Short mmCIF file of C-alpha atoms in Angstrom, two decimals:
data_model
loop_
_atom_site.label_atom_id
_atom_site.label_comp_id
_atom_site.label_asym_id
_atom_site.label_seq_id
_atom_site.Cartn_x
_atom_site.Cartn_y
_atom_site.Cartn_z
CA UNK A 1 23.71 -26.72 135.88
CA UNK A 2 20.44 -27.00 137.79
CA UNK A 3 18.50 -26.31 134.58
CA UNK A 4 19.77 -29.47 132.83
CA UNK A 5 17.41 -31.98 134.51
CA UNK A 6 14.45 -29.80 133.58
CA UNK A 7 15.67 -29.59 129.99
CA UNK A 8 16.11 -33.36 129.82
CA UNK A 9 12.47 -33.77 130.80
CA UNK A 10 11.23 -30.95 128.60
CA UNK A 11 12.61 -32.24 125.31
CA UNK A 12 10.89 -35.69 125.44
CA UNK A 13 7.69 -34.00 126.56
CA UNK A 14 7.82 -31.62 123.59
CA UNK A 15 8.56 -34.55 121.29
CA UNK A 16 5.54 -36.43 122.63
CA UNK A 17 3.38 -33.33 122.26
CA UNK A 18 4.38 -32.80 118.62
CA UNK A 19 3.94 -36.52 117.83
CA UNK A 20 0.48 -36.49 119.39
CA UNK A 21 -0.46 -33.37 117.48
CA UNK A 22 0.68 -34.97 114.22
CA UNK A 23 -1.19 -38.22 114.90
CA UNK A 24 -4.39 -36.49 115.96
CA UNK A 25 -4.37 -33.72 113.38
CA UNK A 26 -6.95 -33.61 110.62
CA UNK A 27 -5.17 -33.61 107.22
CA UNK A 28 -6.02 -31.18 104.46
CA UNK A 29 -8.19 -32.83 101.81
CA UNK A 30 -8.40 -32.39 98.07
CA UNK A 31 -11.57 -30.74 96.67
CA UNK A 32 -12.96 -34.07 95.42
CA UNK A 33 -12.22 -35.91 98.65
CA UNK A 34 -14.87 -36.52 101.35
CA UNK A 35 -14.41 -34.87 104.75
CA UNK A 36 -12.09 -36.34 107.35
CA UNK A 37 -13.37 -37.67 110.65
CA UNK A 38 -10.96 -36.22 113.24
CA UNK A 39 -9.27 -39.02 115.13
CA UNK A 40 -9.89 -37.04 118.31
CA UNK A 41 -13.66 -37.21 117.65
CA UNK A 42 -13.53 -40.98 117.19
CA UNK A 43 -11.47 -41.48 120.35
CA UNK A 44 -13.81 -39.29 122.37
CA UNK A 45 -16.85 -41.28 121.28
CA UNK A 46 -15.04 -44.54 122.03
CA UNK A 47 -14.46 -43.34 125.58
CA UNK A 48 -17.82 -41.71 126.25
CA UNK A 49 -20.54 -43.31 124.10
CA UNK A 50 -19.23 -46.29 122.16
CA UNK A 51 -22.67 -47.78 121.45
CA UNK A 52 -23.73 -44.64 119.57
CA UNK A 53 -20.37 -44.20 117.86
CA UNK A 54 -21.44 -44.97 114.29
CA UNK A 55 -24.89 -43.41 114.64
CA UNK A 56 -23.38 -40.09 115.73
CA UNK A 57 -20.63 -40.16 113.12
CA UNK A 58 -23.25 -40.97 110.49
CA UNK A 59 -25.33 -37.95 111.48
CA UNK A 60 -22.27 -35.72 111.41
CA UNK A 61 -20.54 -36.99 108.24
CA UNK A 62 -23.06 -38.87 106.09
CA UNK A 63 -23.10 -39.96 103.37
CA UNK A 64 -19.31 -40.49 103.07
CA UNK A 65 -16.24 -39.63 105.11
CA UNK A 66 -12.67 -40.80 105.61
CA UNK A 67 -10.61 -41.62 108.67
CA UNK A 68 -6.82 -41.57 108.81
CA UNK A 69 -5.68 -44.39 111.09
CA UNK A 70 -2.07 -43.77 112.20
CA UNK A 71 0.49 -46.37 111.10
CA UNK A 72 -2.21 -48.21 109.12
CA UNK A 73 -4.10 -46.53 106.30
CA UNK A 74 -7.01 -44.26 105.44
CA UNK A 75 -10.40 -45.96 105.59
CA UNK A 76 -13.46 -44.54 103.82
CA UNK A 77 -16.95 -44.97 105.26
CA UNK A 78 -20.43 -44.88 103.75
CA UNK A 79 -23.21 -44.14 106.23
CA UNK A 80 -26.90 -44.93 106.46
CA UNK A 81 -29.66 -46.34 104.27
CA UNK A 82 -29.06 -43.83 101.47
CA UNK A 83 -25.77 -45.56 100.61
CA UNK A 84 -26.90 -49.16 101.20
CA UNK A 85 -27.69 -50.18 97.61
CA UNK A 86 -24.50 -48.59 96.27
CA UNK A 87 -22.30 -50.33 98.85
CA UNK A 88 -23.92 -53.76 98.61
CA UNK A 89 -24.20 -53.88 94.80
CA UNK A 90 -21.09 -52.06 93.52
CA UNK A 91 -19.00 -54.48 91.42
CA UNK A 92 -15.63 -52.88 92.16
CA UNK A 93 -15.97 -53.44 95.91
CA UNK A 94 -14.07 -56.65 96.55
CA UNK A 95 -15.43 -58.62 99.50
CA UNK A 96 -12.69 -61.25 99.56
CA UNK A 97 -9.85 -58.74 99.35
CA UNK A 98 -11.47 -56.88 102.23
CA UNK A 99 -11.46 -60.08 104.28
CA UNK A 100 -7.89 -60.76 103.18
CA UNK A 101 -6.70 -57.34 104.34
CA UNK A 102 -8.25 -58.01 107.75
CA UNK A 103 -7.04 -61.58 108.29
CA UNK A 104 -3.83 -60.99 106.32
CA UNK A 105 -1.17 -63.67 106.80
CA UNK A 106 -3.22 -65.23 109.61
CA UNK A 107 -5.37 -67.13 107.10
CA UNK A 108 -4.63 -70.06 104.76
CA UNK A 109 -4.97 -67.77 101.73
CA UNK A 110 -3.46 -64.32 102.47
CA UNK A 111 -3.44 -63.38 98.78
CA UNK A 112 -7.11 -64.29 98.28
CA UNK A 113 -6.33 -66.36 95.20
CA UNK A 114 -9.28 -68.65 95.80
CA UNK A 115 -12.94 -67.53 95.95
CA UNK A 116 -14.70 -69.90 98.35
CA UNK A 117 -18.08 -68.22 98.76
CA UNK A 118 -19.88 -69.99 95.91
CA UNK A 119 -18.53 -73.37 96.99
CA UNK A 120 -19.69 -72.76 100.57
CA UNK A 121 -23.18 -71.93 99.28
CA UNK A 122 -23.37 -75.11 97.22
CA UNK A 123 -22.16 -77.22 100.15
CA UNK A 124 -24.78 -75.65 102.44
CA UNK A 125 -27.60 -76.48 100.03
CA UNK A 126 -26.46 -80.11 99.82
CA UNK A 127 -26.18 -80.52 103.59
CA UNK A 128 -29.61 -79.05 104.29
CA UNK A 129 -31.30 -82.00 102.57
CA UNK A 130 -29.87 -84.44 105.12
CA UNK A 131 -32.97 -85.80 106.93
CA UNK A 132 -30.87 -86.37 110.07
CA UNK A 133 -29.50 -82.83 110.20
CA UNK A 134 -31.70 -81.52 113.02
CA UNK A 135 -31.44 -84.83 114.94
CA UNK A 136 -27.63 -84.49 114.96
CA UNK A 137 -27.96 -80.92 116.26
CA UNK A 138 -30.34 -81.92 119.07
CA UNK A 139 -28.06 -84.80 120.03
CA UNK A 140 -25.18 -82.36 120.53
CA UNK A 141 -27.39 -80.09 122.66
CA UNK A 142 -28.30 -83.02 124.91
CA UNK A 143 -24.61 -83.72 125.49
CA UNK A 144 -24.15 -80.13 126.69
CA UNK A 145 -27.14 -80.41 129.02
CA UNK A 146 -25.44 -83.17 131.00
CA UNK A 147 -22.71 -80.71 132.06
CA UNK A 148 -25.13 -78.23 133.61
CA UNK A 149 -24.75 -78.88 137.32
CA UNK A 150 -28.14 -78.65 138.99
CA UNK A 151 -29.59 -77.21 135.79
CA UNK A 152 -27.29 -74.18 135.91
CA UNK A 153 -24.56 -72.83 133.66
CA UNK A 154 -22.54 -69.84 134.83
CA UNK A 155 -21.22 -69.13 131.32
CA UNK A 156 -23.96 -69.41 128.70
CA UNK A 157 -21.94 -67.73 125.93
CA UNK A 158 -18.98 -70.07 126.55
CA UNK A 159 -21.23 -73.13 126.48
CA UNK A 160 -22.93 -72.05 123.26
CA UNK A 161 -19.59 -71.27 121.59
CA UNK A 162 -18.42 -74.81 122.30
CA UNK A 163 -21.78 -76.28 121.27
CA UNK A 164 -21.82 -74.48 117.91
CA UNK A 165 -18.29 -75.66 117.09
CA UNK A 166 -19.25 -79.26 117.88
CA UNK A 167 -22.47 -79.04 115.84
CA UNK A 168 -20.56 -77.62 112.88
CA UNK A 169 -17.94 -80.38 113.07
CA UNK A 170 -20.61 -83.04 113.15
CA UNK A 171 -23.11 -81.63 110.65
CA UNK A 172 -20.65 -80.14 108.17
CA UNK A 173 -17.71 -82.53 108.36
CA UNK A 174 -19.26 -85.65 109.97
CA UNK A 175 -16.63 -85.48 112.71
CA UNK A 176 -17.53 -86.40 116.28
CA UNK A 177 -15.86 -83.96 118.67
CA UNK A 178 -15.09 -86.82 121.07
CA UNK A 179 -12.96 -88.72 118.55
CA UNK A 180 -9.20 -88.05 118.39
CA UNK A 181 -9.64 -86.18 115.09
CA UNK A 182 -12.49 -84.09 116.50
CA UNK A 183 -10.56 -83.26 119.66
CA UNK A 184 -7.54 -82.30 117.55
CA UNK A 185 -9.56 -79.89 115.42
CA UNK A 186 -11.16 -78.36 118.50
CA UNK A 187 -7.70 -77.70 119.92
CA UNK A 188 -6.21 -76.32 116.69
CA UNK A 189 -8.97 -74.11 115.31
CA UNK A 190 -9.03 -71.55 118.17
CA UNK A 191 -5.32 -70.97 117.57
CA UNK A 192 -6.10 -69.54 114.13
CA UNK A 193 -9.26 -67.63 115.09
CA UNK A 194 -8.82 -64.28 113.22
CA UNK A 195 -10.74 -62.28 115.81
CA UNK A 196 -8.75 -63.76 118.68
CA UNK A 197 -5.47 -63.06 116.88
CA UNK A 198 -6.48 -59.48 116.02
CA UNK A 199 -7.26 -58.77 119.67
CA UNK A 200 -3.90 -60.17 120.77
CA UNK A 201 -0.98 -57.83 121.24
CA UNK A 202 1.39 -60.51 119.95
CA UNK A 203 -0.05 -60.05 116.46
CA UNK A 204 1.59 -56.60 116.46
CA UNK A 205 4.73 -56.74 118.59
CA UNK A 206 5.68 -60.34 117.66
CA UNK A 207 4.04 -60.59 114.28
CA UNK A 208 6.53 -62.92 112.58
CA UNK A 209 6.23 -65.49 115.38
CA UNK A 210 2.42 -65.46 115.22
CA UNK A 211 2.49 -65.87 111.42
CA UNK A 212 4.84 -68.83 111.77
CA UNK A 213 2.62 -70.43 114.43
CA UNK A 214 -0.48 -70.00 112.23
CA UNK A 215 1.30 -71.58 109.26
CA UNK A 216 2.21 -74.61 111.39
CA UNK A 217 -1.39 -74.99 112.58
CA UNK A 218 -2.68 -74.73 109.01
CA UNK A 219 -0.28 -77.47 107.91
CA UNK A 220 -1.68 -79.76 110.60
CA UNK A 221 -5.26 -78.96 109.64
CA UNK A 222 -4.50 -79.44 105.95
CA UNK A 223 -3.07 -82.92 106.56
CA UNK A 224 -5.98 -83.85 108.81
CA UNK A 225 -8.75 -82.72 106.44
CA UNK A 226 -7.03 -84.32 103.43
CA UNK A 227 -6.62 -87.66 105.23
CA UNK A 228 -10.26 -87.69 106.31
CA UNK A 229 -11.37 -86.87 102.78
CA UNK A 230 -9.45 -89.78 101.22
CA UNK A 231 -10.72 -92.17 103.90
CA UNK A 232 -14.31 -91.36 103.00
CA UNK A 233 -14.31 -90.43 99.33
CA UNK A 234 -13.89 -93.95 97.95
CA UNK A 235 -17.09 -95.22 99.59
CA UNK A 236 -19.20 -92.09 99.12
CA UNK A 237 -22.07 -91.71 96.66
CA UNK A 238 -23.00 -88.74 94.44
CA UNK A 239 -25.87 -88.05 96.87
CA UNK A 240 -23.63 -87.75 99.93
CA UNK A 241 -24.39 -85.04 102.48
CA UNK A 242 -20.91 -85.29 104.02
CA UNK A 243 -19.66 -81.72 103.75
CA UNK A 244 -16.00 -82.68 103.71
CA UNK A 245 -16.50 -85.06 100.77
CA UNK A 246 -18.66 -82.50 98.95
CA UNK A 247 -15.92 -79.89 99.33
CA UNK A 248 -13.06 -82.22 98.44
CA UNK A 249 -14.81 -83.54 95.32
CA UNK A 250 -14.78 -80.01 93.94
CA UNK A 251 -11.00 -80.02 93.95
CA UNK A 252 -10.24 -83.46 92.50
CA UNK A 253 -7.54 -83.11 89.87
CA UNK A 254 -7.19 -85.28 86.73
CA UNK A 255 -4.80 -87.63 88.55
CA UNK A 256 -7.43 -88.23 91.26
CA UNK A 257 -5.61 -86.19 93.89
CA UNK A 258 -7.39 -83.42 95.76
CA UNK A 259 -6.05 -79.88 95.92
CA UNK A 260 -5.52 -79.99 99.67
CA UNK A 261 -4.82 -76.25 99.92
CA UNK A 262 -8.25 -75.38 98.52
CA UNK A 263 -9.86 -78.03 100.71
CA UNK A 264 -8.18 -76.54 103.77
CA UNK A 265 -9.21 -73.00 102.84
CA UNK A 266 -12.84 -73.96 102.24
CA UNK A 267 -13.05 -76.06 105.41
CA UNK A 268 -11.47 -73.32 107.54
CA UNK A 269 -13.60 -70.59 105.95
CA UNK A 270 -16.80 -72.50 106.59
CA UNK A 271 -15.91 -73.18 110.22
CA UNK A 272 -15.42 -69.49 111.00
CA UNK A 273 -18.28 -68.29 108.80
CA UNK A 274 -20.56 -70.69 110.66
CA UNK A 275 -19.18 -70.01 114.13
CA UNK A 276 -18.86 -66.40 115.26
CA UNK A 277 -22.22 -64.84 114.36
CA UNK A 278 -24.16 -68.04 114.95
CA UNK A 279 -22.94 -68.55 118.50
CA UNK A 280 -23.28 -64.87 119.51
CA UNK A 281 -26.76 -64.46 118.04
CA UNK A 282 -27.99 -67.72 119.56
CA UNK A 283 -26.55 -66.82 122.96
CA UNK A 284 -28.16 -63.38 122.97
CA UNK A 285 -31.57 -64.74 121.99
CA UNK A 286 -31.42 -67.32 124.80
CA UNK A 287 -30.35 -64.55 127.18
CA UNK A 288 -33.33 -62.41 126.13
CA UNK A 289 -35.71 -65.36 126.55
CA UNK A 290 -34.31 -66.05 130.02
CA UNK A 291 -34.76 -62.36 130.91
CA UNK A 292 -38.25 -61.73 129.48
CA UNK A 293 -41.12 -64.10 130.50
CA UNK A 294 -43.44 -62.59 127.87
CA UNK A 295 -40.94 -63.26 125.07
CA UNK A 296 -40.32 -66.76 126.45
CA UNK A 297 -44.04 -67.58 126.41
CA UNK A 298 -44.52 -66.35 122.86
CA UNK A 299 -41.59 -68.44 121.58
CA UNK A 300 -42.87 -71.48 123.51
CA UNK A 301 -46.49 -71.05 122.34
CA UNK A 302 -45.33 -70.99 118.71
CA UNK A 303 -43.50 -74.27 119.29
CA UNK A 304 -46.62 -75.89 120.77
CA UNK A 305 -48.74 -74.69 117.84
CA UNK A 306 -46.31 -76.03 115.23
CA UNK A 307 -45.83 -79.49 116.75
CA UNK A 308 -49.56 -79.91 117.40
CA UNK A 309 -50.14 -79.85 113.62
CA UNK A 310 -48.23 -83.07 112.99
CA UNK A 311 -50.03 -86.09 111.55
CA UNK A 312 -49.61 -87.55 115.02
CA UNK A 313 -50.04 -84.39 117.10
CA UNK A 314 -47.62 -83.78 119.94
CA UNK A 315 -49.77 -83.24 123.01
CA UNK A 316 -47.90 -84.28 126.18
CA UNK A 317 -45.04 -82.33 127.71
CA UNK A 318 -42.72 -85.32 127.45
CA UNK A 319 -43.39 -85.87 123.75
CA UNK A 320 -43.04 -82.13 123.09
CA UNK A 321 -39.62 -82.14 124.75
CA UNK A 322 -38.50 -85.14 122.69
CA UNK A 323 -39.77 -83.92 119.30
CA UNK A 324 -37.13 -83.32 116.61
CA UNK A 325 -38.11 -80.47 114.27
CA UNK A 326 -38.07 -81.07 110.54
CA UNK A 327 -36.63 -78.49 108.16
CA UNK A 328 -40.21 -77.70 107.11
CA UNK A 329 -41.22 -77.07 110.72
CA UNK A 330 -38.22 -74.80 111.19
CA UNK A 331 -39.57 -72.73 108.30
CA UNK A 332 -42.89 -72.36 110.11
CA UNK A 333 -41.23 -70.72 113.14
CA UNK A 334 -41.92 -67.23 111.86
CA UNK A 335 -42.01 -65.50 115.25
CA UNK A 336 -38.64 -67.04 116.13
CA UNK A 337 -37.41 -65.76 112.73
CA UNK A 338 -38.35 -62.23 113.75
CA UNK A 339 -36.68 -62.68 117.14
CA UNK A 340 -33.43 -63.75 115.47
CA UNK A 341 -33.22 -60.91 112.96
CA UNK A 342 -34.32 -58.26 115.45
CA UNK A 343 -31.63 -59.46 117.80
CA UNK A 344 -28.98 -59.14 115.08
CA UNK A 345 -30.24 -55.65 114.24
CA UNK A 346 -30.04 -54.48 117.86
CA UNK A 347 -26.89 -56.38 118.87
CA UNK A 348 -24.65 -55.83 115.86
CA UNK A 349 -22.10 -52.98 116.10
CA UNK A 350 -20.02 -54.30 113.24
CA UNK A 351 -18.56 -52.59 110.20
CA UNK A 352 -18.59 -54.43 106.88
CA UNK A 353 -15.31 -53.81 105.02
CA UNK A 354 -14.48 -54.22 101.33
CA UNK A 355 -11.48 -53.40 99.15
CA UNK A 356 -11.91 -50.75 96.45
CA UNK A 357 -10.61 -52.17 93.15
CA UNK A 358 -11.16 -49.01 91.07
CA UNK A 359 -11.93 -45.35 91.71
CA UNK A 360 -15.54 -44.75 92.72
CA UNK A 361 -17.68 -41.64 92.50
CA UNK A 362 -20.23 -40.75 95.14
CA UNK A 363 -21.84 -37.40 94.49
CA UNK A 364 -19.03 -34.82 94.29
CA UNK A 365 -16.53 -37.13 95.98
CA UNK A 366 -14.02 -39.68 94.72
CA UNK A 367 -13.23 -42.78 96.71
CA UNK A 368 -9.79 -43.84 95.42
CA UNK A 369 -8.89 -47.40 94.54
CA UNK A 370 -6.65 -49.57 96.71
CA UNK A 371 -8.28 -48.41 99.92
CA UNK A 372 -10.76 -49.99 102.31
CA UNK A 373 -14.39 -48.92 102.24
CA UNK A 374 -16.58 -49.64 105.26
CA UNK A 375 -20.31 -49.66 105.93
CA UNK A 376 -21.13 -49.32 109.66
CA UNK A 377 -24.33 -51.33 110.15
CA UNK A 378 -25.62 -49.29 113.11
CA UNK A 379 -25.70 -46.18 110.92
CA UNK A 380 -28.59 -47.89 109.11
CA UNK A 381 -30.00 -50.39 111.62
CA UNK A 382 -30.17 -47.79 114.41
CA UNK A 383 -31.41 -44.96 112.20
CA UNK A 384 -34.44 -43.27 113.80
CA UNK A 385 -35.84 -42.50 110.34
CA UNK A 386 -36.27 -46.24 109.81
CA UNK A 387 -36.69 -47.65 113.30
CA UNK A 388 -38.55 -45.86 116.06
CA UNK A 389 -36.73 -46.25 119.40
CA UNK A 390 -34.01 -48.15 117.49
CA UNK A 391 -32.20 -49.76 120.45
CA UNK A 392 -35.41 -51.28 121.78
CA UNK A 393 -35.69 -55.01 121.09
CA UNK A 394 -39.07 -55.45 119.36
CA UNK A 395 -39.62 -58.57 117.21
CA UNK A 396 -43.00 -57.15 116.09
CA UNK A 397 -41.59 -53.98 114.61
CA UNK A 398 -42.44 -53.16 111.01
CA UNK A 399 -39.35 -52.85 108.84
CA UNK A 400 -39.26 -50.16 106.14
CA UNK A 401 -38.70 -51.91 102.83
CA UNK A 402 -36.38 -50.80 100.00
CA UNK A 403 -36.14 -53.14 97.03
CA UNK A 404 -33.85 -53.43 94.02
CA UNK A 405 -36.13 -51.21 91.96
CA UNK A 406 -35.44 -48.36 94.38
CA UNK A 407 -39.06 -48.16 95.42
CA UNK A 408 -39.78 -47.92 99.12
CA UNK A 409 -42.81 -49.10 101.00
CA UNK A 410 -43.99 -47.92 104.40
CA UNK A 411 -43.27 -51.20 106.07
CA UNK A 412 -43.17 -54.96 105.78
CA UNK A 413 -42.26 -58.10 107.65
CA UNK A 414 -38.60 -58.91 108.08
CA UNK A 415 -38.72 -61.55 105.36
CA UNK A 416 -40.10 -59.47 102.50
CA UNK A 417 -37.89 -59.83 99.46
CA UNK A 418 -36.26 -62.95 100.91
CA UNK A 419 -33.29 -63.15 103.26
CA UNK A 420 -31.26 -60.70 101.21
CA UNK A 421 -33.85 -58.47 99.53
CA UNK A 422 -34.45 -55.45 101.79
CA UNK A 423 -31.75 -52.79 101.39
CA UNK A 424 -32.81 -51.21 104.68
CA UNK A 425 -32.04 -54.41 106.55
CA UNK A 426 -28.62 -56.03 106.08
CA UNK A 427 -28.63 -58.62 108.87
CA UNK A 428 -27.98 -61.54 106.47
CA UNK A 429 -26.05 -59.61 103.86
CA UNK A 430 -27.28 -58.00 100.66
CA UNK A 431 -26.60 -57.58 96.97
CA UNK A 432 -23.45 -59.12 95.56
CA UNK A 433 -22.29 -60.64 98.85
CA UNK A 434 -25.16 -62.12 100.85
CA UNK A 435 -24.41 -64.59 103.62
CA UNK A 436 -24.12 -67.87 101.72
CA UNK A 437 -24.47 -69.89 104.92
CA UNK A 438 -27.56 -68.07 106.19
CA UNK A 439 -29.93 -71.01 105.75
CA UNK A 440 -27.63 -73.35 107.66
CA UNK A 441 -27.10 -70.81 110.47
CA UNK A 442 -30.83 -70.18 110.78
CA UNK A 443 -31.57 -73.93 110.87
CA UNK A 444 -28.93 -74.39 113.56
CA UNK A 445 -30.13 -71.54 115.76
CA UNK A 446 -33.79 -72.45 115.44
CA UNK A 447 -33.16 -76.12 116.21
CA UNK A 448 -31.15 -75.41 119.36
CA UNK A 449 -33.49 -72.68 120.65
CA UNK A 450 -36.57 -74.75 119.84
CA UNK A 451 -35.25 -77.74 121.81
CA UNK A 452 -34.18 -75.69 124.82
CA UNK A 453 -37.43 -73.68 124.98
CA UNK A 454 -39.55 -76.84 124.76
CA UNK A 455 -37.47 -78.59 127.41
CA UNK A 456 -36.82 -75.82 129.96
CA UNK A 457 -38.00 -72.61 131.49
CA UNK A 458 -34.93 -70.38 131.56
CA UNK A 459 -34.05 -67.69 134.09
CA UNK A 460 -31.08 -65.31 134.28
CA UNK A 461 -29.14 -65.85 137.48
CA UNK A 462 -28.95 -62.14 138.32
CA UNK A 463 -32.18 -61.15 136.58
CA UNK A 464 -30.59 -58.40 134.48
CA UNK A 465 -29.55 -58.24 130.85
CA UNK A 466 -25.74 -58.15 130.83
CA UNK A 467 -23.82 -54.98 130.14
CA UNK A 468 -21.70 -54.76 127.00
CA UNK A 469 -18.21 -53.25 126.65
CA UNK A 470 -16.84 -51.50 123.60
CA UNK A 471 -15.76 -53.97 120.94
CA UNK A 472 -15.30 -54.04 117.19
CA UNK A 473 -16.48 -57.62 116.68
CA UNK A 474 -19.54 -58.49 114.62
CA UNK A 475 -21.98 -58.89 117.50
CA UNK A 476 -21.73 -57.45 120.97
CA UNK A 477 -20.61 -59.89 123.64
CA UNK A 478 -21.33 -59.34 127.35
CA UNK A 479 -18.80 -57.71 129.64
CA UNK A 480 -19.04 -60.61 132.09
CA UNK A 481 -20.22 -64.22 132.08
CA UNK A 482 -23.96 -64.84 131.81
CA UNK A 483 -25.42 -67.36 134.24
CA UNK A 484 -28.68 -69.14 133.38
CA UNK A 485 -30.83 -71.54 135.39
CA UNK A 486 -32.68 -74.22 133.39
CA UNK A 487 -35.85 -75.61 135.02
CA UNK A 488 -37.24 -78.68 133.25
CA UNK A 489 -40.82 -78.25 132.13
CA UNK A 490 -43.39 -80.44 133.85
CA UNK A 491 -46.65 -78.93 132.59
#
């Protein structure tokens, strides 16, 4: 009888052991299938060296491998610059279905029946001609400055997240965040943030409740955006730069009514497309400027040089602080351009994911349809063959260039071939799915950084660049809050 308690403990332990062995085992693969990445290898790298995860897996399994994720699916991965053109140009890789599989029922359009990317691009181009665009952005920055007690913020990333959302509401939808409608949107949108939902345990153990809550939030947002559209549309002109009217006009039906579902989807898509990367990239660049006096001086000196070329040159410190950059002047900030893209290259651990619509061949391997195919950006952006000392932040580095014709050159500036032309450098997207909002995001980041650099000297509170935890989001976020002291310029 004394053996029974031991047996009762032994059986569950054996069951757990066999379950673990099954989950962590590497399946047998067919001859035309790429090698499997053992789940144990992935988990070990996550625990011991998460920053080098994709670089190491790329070296071990390039150019293509597959990973069986228990209770989910098998995901295929392409690694490194050798696969870049194939991944970014292949017609059967469906970008929207990839997004849909990630956001699933936590988006307005789980079935991906509506392609919003072209409409977002057209809306961006219309809004960028607004002569007051940068003035609106600076005005929102000045509102944030008033909250910095004694010129200090103890949470730079939190402040910039809020700032970017308010800028986007004002510049895209002409909605003041302090109005009841603006405040309502600011309270609702975070509740349907796909990244926030994905990181929440409730999305898995209480999935039906979360889906229901998201649907209720989307109904509120749909009614709100539709009402605002009708209030403005009647008095608008064909030349309007009001993003909400531009979007709604695309979906006017013959009876004069707007397709409010499509309007909601486009408005929601733009908000998140314009929010996550923009805020993280801007925050990191400001953090680097506050940490590195040499970088800060170079960014500031470029600003002085640009504004001194005006018809009425800006010469005094006060007038330099008050200057509002034009879109043309933003284009002249070439050093700041390099700072932005180098920061994305260094700070981005993300994996781009697309749905495979039909079987694909890569060398001797077949990537089967109806699976997800991923491209880990660090496997290219941190490749020592392309970038010497790849994790070093260096805005002066020469970027190896690979164009559409397949010809490589030894090196070029980050802008060669345009925003989306260098297949060794995917920071703004490439090929069939470039970032359609890139020009708006760049204008927003440059305007905010330009104003803050001309107005303040910035210093990190603890003097050290913040540490980063493991995360699967698009850009690394710090492990703890980042405090910055802003000292108004007097020189």
